[in-house]
PDB file of C-alpha atoms in Angstrom:
ATOM      1  CA  UNK A   1      15.872 -35.254   7.548  1.00 56.00           C
ATOM      2  CA  UNK A   2      16.882 -33.299  10.626  1.00 58.00           C
ATOM      3  CA  UNK A   3      18.998 -30.962   8.501  1.00 58.00           C
ATOM      4  CA  UNK A   4      16.100 -30.388   6.115  1.00 58.00           C
ATOM      5  CA  UNK A   5      13.882 -29.291   9.008  1.00 61.00           C
ATOM      6  CA  UNK A   6      16.562 -26.919  10.270  1.00 64.00           C
ATOM      7  CA  UNK A   7      17.021 -25.430   6.808  1.00 63.00           C
ATOM      8  CA  UNK A   8      13.242 -24.959   6.442  1.00 50.00           C
ATOM      9  CA  UNK A   9      13.027 -23.311   9.854  1.00 55.00           C
ATOM     10  CA  UNK A  10      15.907 -20.951   9.025  1.00 54.00           C
ATOM     11  CA  UNK A  11      14.249 -20.052   5.718  1.00 53.00           C
ATOM     12  CA  UNK A  12      10.909 -19.297   7.395  1.00 55.00           C
ATOM     13  CA  UNK A  13      12.553 -17.135  10.084  1.00 53.00           C
ATOM     14  CA  UNK A  14      14.589 -15.318   7.440  1.00 53.00           C
ATOM     15  CA  UNK A  15      11.518 -14.615   5.273  1.00 54.00           C
ATOM     16  CA  UNK A  16       9.503 -13.323   8.236  1.00 53.00           C
ATOM     17  CA  UNK A  17      12.240 -11.031   9.515  1.00 53.00           C
ATOM     18  CA  UNK A  18      11.360  -8.440   6.875  1.00 52.00           C
ATOM     19  CA  UNK A  19       7.901  -8.205   8.414  1.00 54.00           C
ATOM     20  CA  UNK A  20       9.123  -6.940  11.753  1.00 59.00           C
ATOM     21  CA  UNK A  21       8.009  -3.568  12.972  1.00 64.00           C
ATOM     22  CA  UNK A  22      10.933  -1.163  12.876  1.00 65.00           C
ATOM     23  CA  UNK A  23      11.530   2.292  14.261  1.00 66.00           C
ATOM     24  CA  UNK A  24      13.425   3.560  11.229  1.00 71.00           C
ATOM     25  CA  UNK A  25      12.360   4.499   7.736  1.00 71.00           C
ATOM     26  CA  UNK A  26      11.599   1.825   5.149  1.00 74.00           C
ATOM     27  CA  UNK A  27      10.877   4.230   2.287  1.00 78.00           C
ATOM     28  CA  UNK A  28      13.457   5.395  -0.263  1.00 74.00           C
ATOM     29  CA  UNK A  29      12.661   9.091   0.098  1.00 79.00           C
ATOM     30  CA  UNK A  30      12.993   9.286   3.901  1.00 77.00           C
ATOM     31  CA  UNK A  31      16.176   9.119   5.918  1.00 72.00           C
ATOM     32  CA  UNK A  32      16.533   9.306   9.697  1.00 62.00           C
ATOM     33  CA  UNK A  33      18.333  12.653   9.379  1.00 63.00           C
ATOM     34  CA  UNK A  34      15.137  14.107   7.868  1.00 66.00           C
ATOM     35  CA  UNK A  35      13.279  13.781  11.180  1.00 68.00           C
ATOM     36  CA  UNK A  36      13.473  15.706  14.418  1.00 69.00           C
ATOM     37  CA  UNK A  37      14.748  13.877  17.489  1.00 72.00           C
ATOM     38  CA  UNK A  38      11.275  13.660  19.014  1.00 74.00           C
ATOM     39  CA  UNK A  39       9.714  12.117  15.889  1.00 76.00           C
ATOM     40  CA  UNK A  40       8.289   8.619  16.285  1.00 81.00           C
ATOM     41  CA  UNK A  41       8.633   6.355  13.256  1.00 81.00           C
ATOM     42  CA  UNK A  42       6.889   3.010  12.800  1.00 81.00           C
ATOM     43  CA  UNK A  43       7.673   1.053   9.644  1.00 82.00           C
ATOM     44  CA  UNK A  44       6.183  -2.275   8.592  1.00 83.00           C
ATOM     45  CA  UNK A  45       7.120  -4.446   5.610  1.00 83.00           C
ATOM     46  CA  UNK A  46       4.652  -7.160   4.698  1.00 78.00           C
ATOM     47  CA  UNK A  47       6.090  -9.722   2.258  1.00 71.00           C
ATOM     48  CA  UNK A  48       3.727 -11.267  -0.260  1.00 67.00           C
ATOM     49  CA  UNK A  49       4.034 -14.801   1.147  1.00 71.00           C
ATOM     50  CA  UNK A  50       2.822 -13.684   4.553  1.00 71.00           C
ATOM     51  CA  UNK A  51       0.209 -11.307   3.170  1.00 71.00           C
ATOM     52  CA  UNK A  52      -1.320 -13.855   0.805  1.00 70.00           C
ATOM     53  CA  UNK A  53      -1.412 -16.492   3.532  1.00 71.00           C
ATOM     54  CA  UNK A  54      -3.484 -14.291   5.815  1.00 68.00           C
ATOM     55  CA  UNK A  55      -5.851 -12.821   3.241  1.00 69.00           C
ATOM     56  CA  UNK A  56      -6.335 -15.876   1.023  1.00 71.00           C
ATOM     57  CA  UNK A  57      -9.525 -16.930   2.792  1.00 68.00           C
ATOM     58  CA  UNK A  58     -10.826 -13.345   2.686  1.00 71.00           C
ATOM     59  CA  UNK A  59     -10.143 -13.192  -1.052  1.00 74.00           C
ATOM     60  CA  UNK A  60     -12.202 -16.369  -1.493  1.00 74.00           C
ATOM     61  CA  UNK A  61     -15.095 -14.779   0.441  1.00 74.00           C
ATOM     62  CA  UNK A  62     -14.824 -11.542  -1.542  1.00 74.00           C
ATOM     63  CA  UNK A  63     -14.655 -13.369  -4.878  1.00 70.00           C
ATOM     64  CA  UNK A  64     -18.254 -14.504  -4.505  1.00 69.00           C
ATOM     65  CA  UNK A  65     -19.570 -10.966  -3.943  1.00 74.00           C
ATOM     66  CA  UNK A  66     -16.992  -8.934  -5.851  1.00 73.00           C
ATOM     67  CA  UNK A  67     -14.834 -10.951  -8.269  1.00 73.00           C
ATOM     68  CA  UNK A  68     -13.057  -7.931  -9.749  1.00 70.00           C
ATOM     69  CA  UNK A  69     -11.934  -6.665  -6.333  1.00 72.00           C
ATOM     70  CA  UNK A  70     -10.727 -10.168  -5.437  1.00 76.00           C
ATOM     71  CA  UNK A  71      -8.726 -10.270  -8.659  1.00 75.00           C
ATOM     72  CA  UNK A  72      -7.172  -6.886  -7.857  1.00 74.00           C
ATOM     73  CA  UNK A  73      -6.200  -8.035  -4.353  1.00 76.00           C
ATOM     74  CA  UNK A  74      -4.532 -11.138  -5.803  1.00 78.00           C
ATOM     75  CA  UNK A  75      -2.267  -8.894  -7.886  1.00 79.00           C
ATOM     76  CA  UNK A  76      -0.745  -7.174  -4.833  1.00 81.00           C
ATOM     77  CA  UNK A  77       2.816  -8.374  -4.331  1.00 81.00           C
ATOM     78  CA  UNK A  78       4.134  -6.415  -1.349  1.00 84.00           C
ATOM     79  CA  UNK A  79       3.047  -3.691   1.049  1.00 85.00           C
ATOM     80  CA  UNK A  80       5.218  -1.268   3.000  1.00 87.00           C
ATOM     81  CA  UNK A  81       3.785   1.142   5.541  1.00 87.00           C
ATOM     82  CA  UNK A  82       5.486   3.973   7.411  1.00 86.00           C
ATOM     83  CA  UNK A  83       3.945   6.339   9.942  1.00 84.00           C
ATOM     84  CA  UNK A  84       5.675   9.395  11.339  1.00 84.00           C
ATOM     85  CA  UNK A  85       4.357  11.217  14.400  1.00 83.00           C
ATOM     86  CA  UNK A  86       5.707  14.369  16.002  1.00 75.00           C
ATOM     87  CA  UNK A  87       7.547  15.660  12.931  1.00 62.00           C
ATOM     88  CA  UNK A  88       5.122  18.412  11.953  1.00 57.00           C
ATOM     89  CA  UNK A  89       7.890  20.789  10.915  1.00 54.00           C
ATOM     90  CA  UNK A  90       9.716  18.310   8.679  1.00 62.00           C
ATOM     91  CA  UNK A  91       9.853  18.580   4.911  1.00 76.00           C
ATOM     92  CA  UNK A  92       9.099  14.889   4.475  1.00 79.00           C
ATOM     93  CA  UNK A  93       5.964  15.411   2.375  1.00 80.00           C
ATOM     94  CA  UNK A  94       7.913  17.618  -0.032  1.00 84.00           C
ATOM     95  CA  UNK A  95      10.588  14.903  -0.324  1.00 85.00           C
ATOM     96  CA  UNK A  96       7.785  12.400  -0.983  1.00 86.00           C
ATOM     97  CA  UNK A  97       6.506  14.564  -3.852  1.00 87.00           C
ATOM     98  CA  UNK A  98      10.045  14.958  -5.248  1.00 89.00           C
ATOM     99  CA  UNK A  99      10.500  11.175  -5.108  1.00 89.00           C
ATOM    100  CA  UNK A 100       7.234  10.699  -7.007  1.00 91.00           C
ATOM    101  CA  UNK A 101       8.289  13.143  -9.728  1.00 91.00           C
ATOM    102  CA  UNK A 102      11.756  11.567 -10.148  1.00 92.00           C
ATOM    103  CA  UNK A 103      10.335   8.040 -10.415  1.00 91.00           C
ATOM    104  CA  UNK A 104       7.617   8.819 -13.002  1.00 91.00           C
ATOM    105  CA  UNK A 105       4.593   8.464 -10.741  1.00 91.00           C
ATOM    106  CA  UNK A 106       1.312   9.911 -11.937  1.00 90.00           C
ATOM    107  CA  UNK A 107      -1.120  11.387  -9.468  1.00 88.00           C
ATOM    108  CA  UNK A 108      -4.473   9.650  -9.721  1.00 82.00           C
ATOM    109  CA  UNK A 109      -6.236  11.633  -7.066  1.00 82.00           C
ATOM    110  CA  UNK A 110      -5.752  14.141  -4.260  1.00 86.00           C
ATOM    111  CA  UNK A 111      -8.296  14.471  -1.503  1.00 85.00           C
ATOM    112  CA  UNK A 112      -8.623  17.103   1.204  1.00 86.00           C
ATOM    113  CA  UNK A 113     -10.859  16.395   4.171  1.00 84.00           C
ATOM    114  CA  UNK A 114     -10.912  18.279   7.475  1.00 84.00           C
ATOM    115  CA  UNK A 115      -7.238  19.254   7.291  1.00 82.00           C
ATOM    116  CA  UNK A 116      -6.047  15.895   6.008  1.00 86.00           C
ATOM    117  CA  UNK A 117      -4.406  15.656   2.597  1.00 88.00           C
ATOM    118  CA  UNK A 118      -4.406  12.288   0.788  1.00 87.00           C
ATOM    119  CA  UNK A 119      -2.428  11.721  -2.393  1.00 89.00           C
ATOM    120  CA  UNK A 120      -2.841   8.552  -4.498  1.00 87.00           C
ATOM    121  CA  UNK A 121      -0.112   7.995  -7.092  1.00 91.00           C
ATOM    122  CA  UNK A 122       0.663   5.187  -9.559  1.00 89.00           C
ATOM    123  CA  UNK A 123       3.719   4.064 -11.466  1.00 92.00           C
ATOM    124  CA  UNK A 124       2.840   2.445 -14.786  1.00 90.00           C
ATOM    125  CA  UNK A 125       4.724   0.163 -17.121  1.00 90.00           C
ATOM    126  CA  UNK A 126       2.775  -0.165 -20.339  1.00 87.00           C
ATOM    127  CA  UNK A 127      -0.817  -0.898 -19.384  1.00 86.00           C
ATOM    128  CA  UNK A 128       0.130  -2.368 -15.971  1.00 88.00           C
ATOM    129  CA  UNK A 129       0.104  -0.617 -12.604  1.00 88.00           C
ATOM    130  CA  UNK A 130       3.408  -1.636 -11.009  1.00 90.00           C
ATOM    131  CA  UNK A 131       3.347   0.526  -7.898  1.00 91.00           C
ATOM    132  CA  UNK A 132       0.834   2.573  -5.920  1.00 89.00           C
ATOM    133  CA  UNK A 133       2.049   5.146  -3.391  1.00 91.00           C
ATOM    134  CA  UNK A 134      -0.282   6.786  -0.889  1.00 90.00           C
ATOM    135  CA  UNK A 135       0.706   9.821   1.115  1.00 90.00           C
ATOM    136  CA  UNK A 136      -1.525  10.950   3.987  1.00 88.00           C
ATOM    137  CA  UNK A 137      -0.686  14.151   5.844  1.00 87.00           C
ATOM    138  CA  UNK A 138      -2.493  15.863   8.687  1.00 84.00           C
ATOM    139  CA  UNK A 139      -1.450  18.265  11.436  1.00 79.00           C
ATOM    140  CA  UNK A 140       0.279  15.679  13.618  1.00 80.00           C
ATOM    141  CA  UNK A 141       0.946  12.518  11.610  1.00 84.00           C
ATOM    142  CA  UNK A 142       2.210  11.462   8.213  1.00 86.00           C
ATOM    143  CA  UNK A 143       1.436   8.030   6.749  1.00 88.00           C
ATOM    144  CA  UNK A 144       2.998   6.572   3.613  1.00 90.00           C
ATOM    145  CA  UNK A 145       1.937   3.322   1.949  1.00 90.00           C
ATOM    146  CA  UNK A 146       3.901   1.653  -0.851  1.00 91.00           C
ATOM    147  CA  UNK A 147       2.046  -1.137  -2.676  1.00 88.00           C
ATOM    148  CA  UNK A 148       3.814  -3.206  -5.335  1.00 88.00           C
ATOM    149  CA  UNK A 149       1.416  -4.843  -7.761  1.00 85.00           C
ATOM    150  CA  UNK A 150       0.928  -6.143 -11.273  1.00 85.00           C
ATOM    151  CA  UNK A 151      -2.568  -4.903 -12.018  1.00 84.00           C
ATOM    152  CA  UNK A 152      -3.929  -4.499 -15.517  1.00 82.00           C
ATOM    153  CA  UNK A 153      -5.313  -0.983 -16.033  1.00 80.00           C
ATOM    154  CA  UNK A 154      -8.328  -2.438 -17.876  1.00 81.00           C
ATOM    155  CA  UNK A 155      -9.227  -4.521 -14.814  1.00 76.00           C
ATOM    156  CA  UNK A 156      -8.890  -1.412 -12.677  1.00 75.00           C
ATOM    157  CA  UNK A 157     -11.259   0.441 -15.006  1.00 78.00           C
ATOM    158  CA  UNK A 158     -13.769  -2.433 -14.716  1.00 77.00           C
ATOM    159  CA  UNK A 159     -13.527  -2.201 -10.929  1.00 74.00           C
ATOM    160  CA  UNK A 160     -14.214   1.541 -11.000  1.00 74.00           C
ATOM    161  CA  UNK A 161     -17.128   1.150 -13.426  1.00 79.00           C
ATOM    162  CA  UNK A 162     -18.669  -1.585 -11.275  1.00 76.00           C
ATOM    163  CA  UNK A 163     -18.465   0.559  -8.146  1.00 71.00           C
ATOM    164  CA  UNK A 164     -19.955   3.526  -9.973  1.00 76.00           C
ATOM    165  CA  UNK A 165     -22.864   1.343 -11.157  1.00 79.00           C
ATOM    166  CA  UNK A 166     -23.411   0.077  -7.613  1.00 75.00           C
ATOM    167  CA  UNK A 167     -23.373   3.643  -6.322  1.00 73.00           C
ATOM    168  CA  UNK A 168     -26.067   4.647  -8.824  1.00 75.00           C
ATOM    169  CA  UNK A 169     -28.188   1.596  -7.914  1.00 76.00           C
ATOM    170  CA  UNK A 170     -27.787   2.279  -4.200  1.00 70.00           C
ATOM    171  CA  UNK A 171     -28.758   5.933  -4.685  1.00 74.00           C
ATOM    172  CA  UNK A 172     -31.875   4.896  -6.659  1.00 73.00           C
ATOM    173  CA  UNK A 173     -32.912   2.533  -3.838  1.00 75.00           C
ATOM    174  CA  UNK A 174     -32.470   5.292  -1.233  1.00 74.00           C
ATOM    175  CA  UNK A 175     -34.540   7.767  -3.242  1.00 71.00           C
ATOM    176  CA  UNK A 176     -37.495   5.353  -3.469  1.00 67.00           C
TER     177      UNK A 176
END
């Protein structure tokens, strides 16, 4: 019994070690040599076991108000986040775009707001969204988010349609 507890403890520690905050890149397109010496990098990997444990109760709360969004959140498998500060002259965003093109990502949307560029990209396999990559670039910082999922594109379309309908209803209430 004592050995079983030790093995369980080792397994838990091993599974959580990927969630540590690191000061090196965790994305495939970025290498340490791509950054200047004064660049600050913060990288976080959130495994699905840990993520689902923390947001499970929130998903249950959301499911009452917004069942489609709750379903979409359940389909997220893993999240990786990387922020880079102080590397304004780097070509990291161009390498990000090259990575997207080589790995068959499709750009869903690009937004520009007050000097900030946001790119939302998806990698599809059949009618399933397998990966979503976000790239956020402003004058000082760069943020990259890699979300692994198994989301049905039809469910995503339902989610978008529902939000559009809510937006129209909300606008009608405001105009009254």
